[in-house]
Structures are given as C-alpha cells and as structure tokens.
Amino acid sequence: MERGLFKYAVVVMCAMVGIAGYNVVDWKRLDAASWAAWVQAVGGIFAVIAAFGVARYTIRADQKRKAREESVTQAADLLALHHIAAELEQMCILTNFEKSNLCERTIYPDAAGEFRSIAELVASLPVINVVTLGEMEMLLELRRTATFCSRIFEEDGHLKGDEFVLKHRRDFAKFHDRCAHISTHMWDRVEEVCPGHFTDKRRMHL
C-alpha cells in the first residue's frame, strides 16, 4: 500500500509540473536564462522526489533488518528449548539403561544431579520471547519433567538393576515421549519464526 501511495504521489507531482508548464509558461518567449531556470526548477522537484524515495527505501530496509534480528533472537530461544527437550528425551533412555542389568559402565555418575541441572537451566532461561510466542507451558513442562526425574533418582537411587527400571519404566516412557514431542514441536516453531537460519543446528533424536 505504501508503495502504491508513493507512486501515486510521484504521478500527481509530475502531472502538476506538466500542467503548470503547459498553462503558465510561454515556451516561445523563453530565452536561454529562462530555460535554464525552468530546467533547474524541474530538476529540483525531481531531486526532492528522489530524496524522498531514497529515504523511504532506507527506512524500509532498516525495518526489515530489525524484524529479521528480532526473529533470529526469538528463534534462538526456541532452539534452546528444542535442544533441552532432546537432551531430556535422551537422558530418560540412558539413565534407565544405566540402571538395568544390561549396562556395564557408568553413563551418568549422578543422574539426580544431572536432571536437577537441567531443571535449573530451564528456570534460568529468558522467558520474554517464549511467552510472546506462546510456548511458556512447554518450558514449564520441561522444568517439571526434569525436577520429577531428579526426585525419582534421589528417592530410589539405591535400587539396583532391573528393579529400578521395572518400577519407573512407565513414567520414563511417558516423559520420553513428551520430550520427543516438545523437541519436534520446538524445531517446527524455530523454522516457522526464522526459516532456514538454524537448519544446521537441529538436534537429532536418540
């Protein structure tokens, strides 16, 4: 719409110059000095139009740049949630595998502490963009999940082998599926907010 108004204004100004020149100026009686003055006046008018056009282009370019920077910042916050959700999804598998009789080495020496660190990380994230984009509930769910998983390992960390896995596998399966869903959803939002900018930053699921 702005572009249409600008074109309309240019056409009107050119028409006014043409009408004034046709009806007011006696072209046959113009001497060299008059011709020069008339050309200078017309040139001045078009210089004003050109300056207005350049200023308008500069403003629009600056607005686009600021909008792009804002979208990158918003997408970066969503990307952080994408990675955190993917990490939680992975931890739900590996911590239980470590507890099972099938695992012969330590993956997470302090699983409760690892989950607690994730909860603290989520709590420390800036939330302005997350709230603006309507994803605050997802952030809170990730924090609740990490906190609950930490509590499970704090309370039942003494259980050995498949005893722990059998007791908590339903909870961890549920958490795994939800974290996978949130991670995928956050990636879709990243691409929606800032298409193509973070393509090489996607976290693959375990």
Coordinates of C-alpha atoms in Angstrom, one line a residue:
M1 CA 0.0 0.0 0.0
E2 CA 2.8 2.4 0.9
R3 CA 4.5 1.7 -2.5
G4 CA 1.2 2.5 -4.3
L5 CA 0.9 5.8 -2.4
F6 CA 4.4 6.7 -3.3
K7 CA 3.8 6.0 -7.0
Y8 CA 0.6 8.0 -6.9
A9 CA 2.3 11.0 -5.3
V10 CA 5.0 10.9 -8.0
V11 CA 2.4 10.8 -10.7
V12 CA 0.5 13.7 -9.2
M13 CA 3.6 15.8 -8.8
C14 CA 4.7 15.2 -12.4
A15 CA 1.2 16.0 -13.6
M16 CA 1.1 19.2 -11.7
V17 CA 4.5 20.2 -13.2
G18 CA 3.3 19.4 -16.6
I19 CA 0.0 21.3 -16.3
A20 CA 1.8 24.3 -14.8
G21 CA 4.3 24.2 -17.6
Y22 CA 1.7 23.9 -20.3
N23 CA -0.7 26.6 -19.0
V24 CA 1.6 29.1 -17.3
V25 CA 4.8 29.2 -19.3
D26 CA 5.0 30.8 -22.7
W27 CA 7.6 28.5 -24.2
K28 CA 8.1 30.5 -27.3
R29 CA 9.3 33.6 -25.4
L30 CA 11.8 31.8 -23.2
D31 CA 15.4 32.9 -23.5
A32 CA 18.4 30.9 -22.5
A33 CA 18.4 32.1 -18.9
S34 CA 14.6 31.4 -18.6
W35 CA 15.1 27.9 -20.0
A36 CA 18.0 27.3 -17.5
A37 CA 15.8 28.5 -14.6
W38 CA 12.9 26.3 -15.7
V39 CA 15.1 23.2 -16.1
Q40 CA 16.7 23.9 -12.7
A41 CA 13.2 24.2 -11.1
V42 CA 12.0 20.9 -12.6
G43 CA 15.3 19.2 -11.6
G44 CA 14.8 20.4 -8.1
I45 CA 11.4 18.9 -7.9
F46 CA 12.6 15.6 -9.2
A47 CA 15.6 15.8 -6.7
V48 CA 13.1 16.1 -3.9
I49 CA 11.1 13.1 -5.2
A50 CA 14.4 11.1 -5.5
A51 CA 15.5 12.1 -2.0
F52 CA 12.1 11.0 -0.6
G53 CA 12.3 7.7 -2.4
V54 CA 15.8 7.0 -1.0
A55 CA 14.8 7.9 2.5
R56 CA 11.7 5.7 2.2
Y57 CA 13.9 2.8 0.9
T58 CA 16.4 3.3 3.8
I59 CA 13.6 3.2 6.4
R60 CA 12.0 0.1 4.9
A61 CA 15.4 -1.6 4.8
D62 CA 16.1 -0.7 8.4
Q63 CA 12.7 -2.0 9.5
K64 CA 13.3 -5.3 7.7
R65 CA 16.7 -5.7 9.3
K66 CA 15.3 -5.1 12.8
A67 CA 12.5 -7.5 12.2
R68 CA 15.0 -10.1 11.0
E69 CA 17.2 -9.6 14.1
E70 CA 14.1 -9.9 16.3
S71 CA 13.0 -13.1 14.6
V72 CA 16.5 -14.6 15.0
T73 CA 16.5 -13.8 18.7
Q74 CA 13.1 -15.4 19.2
A75 CA 14.1 -18.5 17.2
A76 CA 17.3 -18.9 19.2
D77 CA 15.2 -19.1 22.5
L78 CA 13.0 -21.7 20.9
L79 CA 16.1 -23.6 19.6
A80 CA 17.4 -23.7 23.2
L81 CA 14.2 -25.4 24.3
H82 CA 14.4 -27.8 21.3
H83 CA 17.9 -28.9 22.5
I84 CA 16.9 -29.1 26.2
A85 CA 13.9 -31.3 25.3
A86 CA 16.0 -33.5 23.1
E87 CA 18.6 -33.9 25.9
L88 CA 15.9 -34.8 28.4
E89 CA 14.5 -37.3 26.0
Q90 CA 17.9 -38.9 25.7
M91 CA 18.5 -38.9 29.4
C92 CA 15.2 -40.7 30.0
I93 CA 16.6 -43.6 28.0
L94 CA 20.2 -43.6 29.0
T95 CA 19.7 -43.3 32.8
N96 CA 17.3 -46.2 32.8
F97 CA 19.7 -48.2 30.6
E98 CA 22.5 -47.5 33.0
K99 CA 20.3 -48.8 35.9
S100 CA 19.4 -52.0 34.0
N101 CA 21.5 -55.2 34.2
L102 CA 22.4 -54.7 30.5
C103 CA 24.8 -51.8 31.1
E104 CA 28.3 -52.5 32.3
R105 CA 29.6 -48.9 32.6
T106 CA 28.6 -45.6 34.2
I107 CA 26.9 -43.0 31.9
Y108 CA 25.6 -40.6 34.5
P109 CA 27.5 -40.8 37.8
D110 CA 24.9 -38.5 39.4
A111 CA 21.7 -38.9 37.5
A112 CA 19.7 -36.9 40.1
G113 CA 22.1 -34.1 39.8
E114 CA 22.1 -34.1 36.0
F115 CA 18.3 -33.8 35.9
R116 CA 18.4 -31.1 38.6
S117 CA 20.9 -29.2 36.5
I118 CA 18.5 -29.3 33.5
A119 CA 15.7 -28.0 35.7
E120 CA 17.9 -25.2 36.9
L121 CA 18.9 -24.4 33.3
V122 CA 15.3 -24.2 32.2
A123 CA 14.5 -21.9 35.1
S124 CA 17.3 -19.6 34.2
L125 CA 16.3 -19.1 30.5
P126 CA 14.9 -15.7 29.5
V127 CA 11.2 -16.1 29.0
I128 CA 10.1 -12.9 27.3
N129 CA 10.3 -14.4 23.8
V130 CA 8.9 -17.7 25.0
V131 CA 5.9 -16.0 26.5
T132 CA 5.4 -13.8 23.4
L133 CA 5.5 -16.9 21.1
G134 CA 3.0 -18.8 23.3
E135 CA 5.4 -21.5 24.4
M136 CA 5.6 -20.9 28.2
E137 CA 3.6 -24.0 29.1
M138 CA 6.2 -26.1 27.1
L139 CA 9.0 -24.6 29.1
L140 CA 7.3 -25.2 32.4
E141 CA 6.6 -28.8 31.4
L142 CA 10.3 -29.4 30.7
R143 CA 11.2 -28.0 34.1
R144 CA 8.6 -30.2 35.8
T145 CA 9.8 -33.2 33.9
A146 CA 13.5 -32.6 34.9
T147 CA 12.5 -32.0 38.5
F148 CA 10.4 -35.1 38.7
C149 CA 13.1 -37.3 37.2
S150 CA 15.6 -35.9 39.6
R151 CA 13.3 -36.7 42.5
I152 CA 12.9 -40.3 41.3
F153 CA 16.7 -40.9 41.3
E154 CA 17.1 -39.1 44.7
E155 CA 14.4 -41.3 46.3
D156 CA 15.1 -44.7 44.5
G157 CA 18.7 -44.3 43.5
H158 CA 19.5 -47.2 45.8
L159 CA 17.5 -49.7 43.8
K160 CA 19.7 -51.9 41.6
G161 CA 19.4 -53.5 38.2
D162 CA 16.0 -54.1 36.7
E163 CA 14.2 -53.4 40.0
F164 CA 14.5 -49.6 39.3
V165 CA 13.6 -50.0 35.6
L166 CA 10.5 -52.1 36.3
K167 CA 9.3 -49.6 38.9
H168 CA 9.7 -46.5 36.9
R169 CA 9.7 -47.5 33.2
R170 CA 6.1 -46.3 32.6
D171 CA 6.9 -42.8 34.0
F172 CA 10.1 -42.6 32.0
A173 CA 8.4 -43.8 28.8
K174 CA 5.8 -41.1 29.2
F175 CA 8.5 -38.4 29.9
H176 CA 10.5 -39.7 26.9
D177 CA 7.5 -39.4 24.5
R178 CA 6.5 -35.9 25.8
C179 CA 10.1 -34.6 25.5
A180 CA 10.3 -36.0 22.0
H181 CA 7.1 -34.3 21.1
I182 CA 8.2 -31.0 22.6
S183 CA 11.6 -31.1 20.9
T184 CA 9.9 -31.7 17.5
H185 CA 7.4 -29.0 18.2
M186 CA 10.1 -26.5 19.1
W187 CA 12.0 -27.2 16.0
D188 CA 8.9 -26.6 13.9
R189 CA 8.4 -23.3 15.7
V190 CA 12.1 -22.4 15.0
E191 CA 11.6 -22.9 11.3
E192 CA 8.3 -21.0 11.4
V193 CA 9.8 -18.0 13.2
C194 CA 13.1 -17.8 11.3
P195 CA 13.0 -20.2 8.3
G196 CA 16.4 -21.7 7.3
H197 CA 18.6 -19.7 9.7
F198 CA 19.3 -22.6 12.2
T199 CA 19.0 -25.5 9.8
D200 CA 22.4 -27.0 10.8
K201 CA 21.6 -26.7 14.5
R202 CA 18.8 -29.3 14.7
R203 CA 19.3 -31.9 17.3
M204 CA 18.7 -35.5 16.2
H205 CA 16.7 -37.8 18.4
L206 CA 18.1 -40.8 20.1

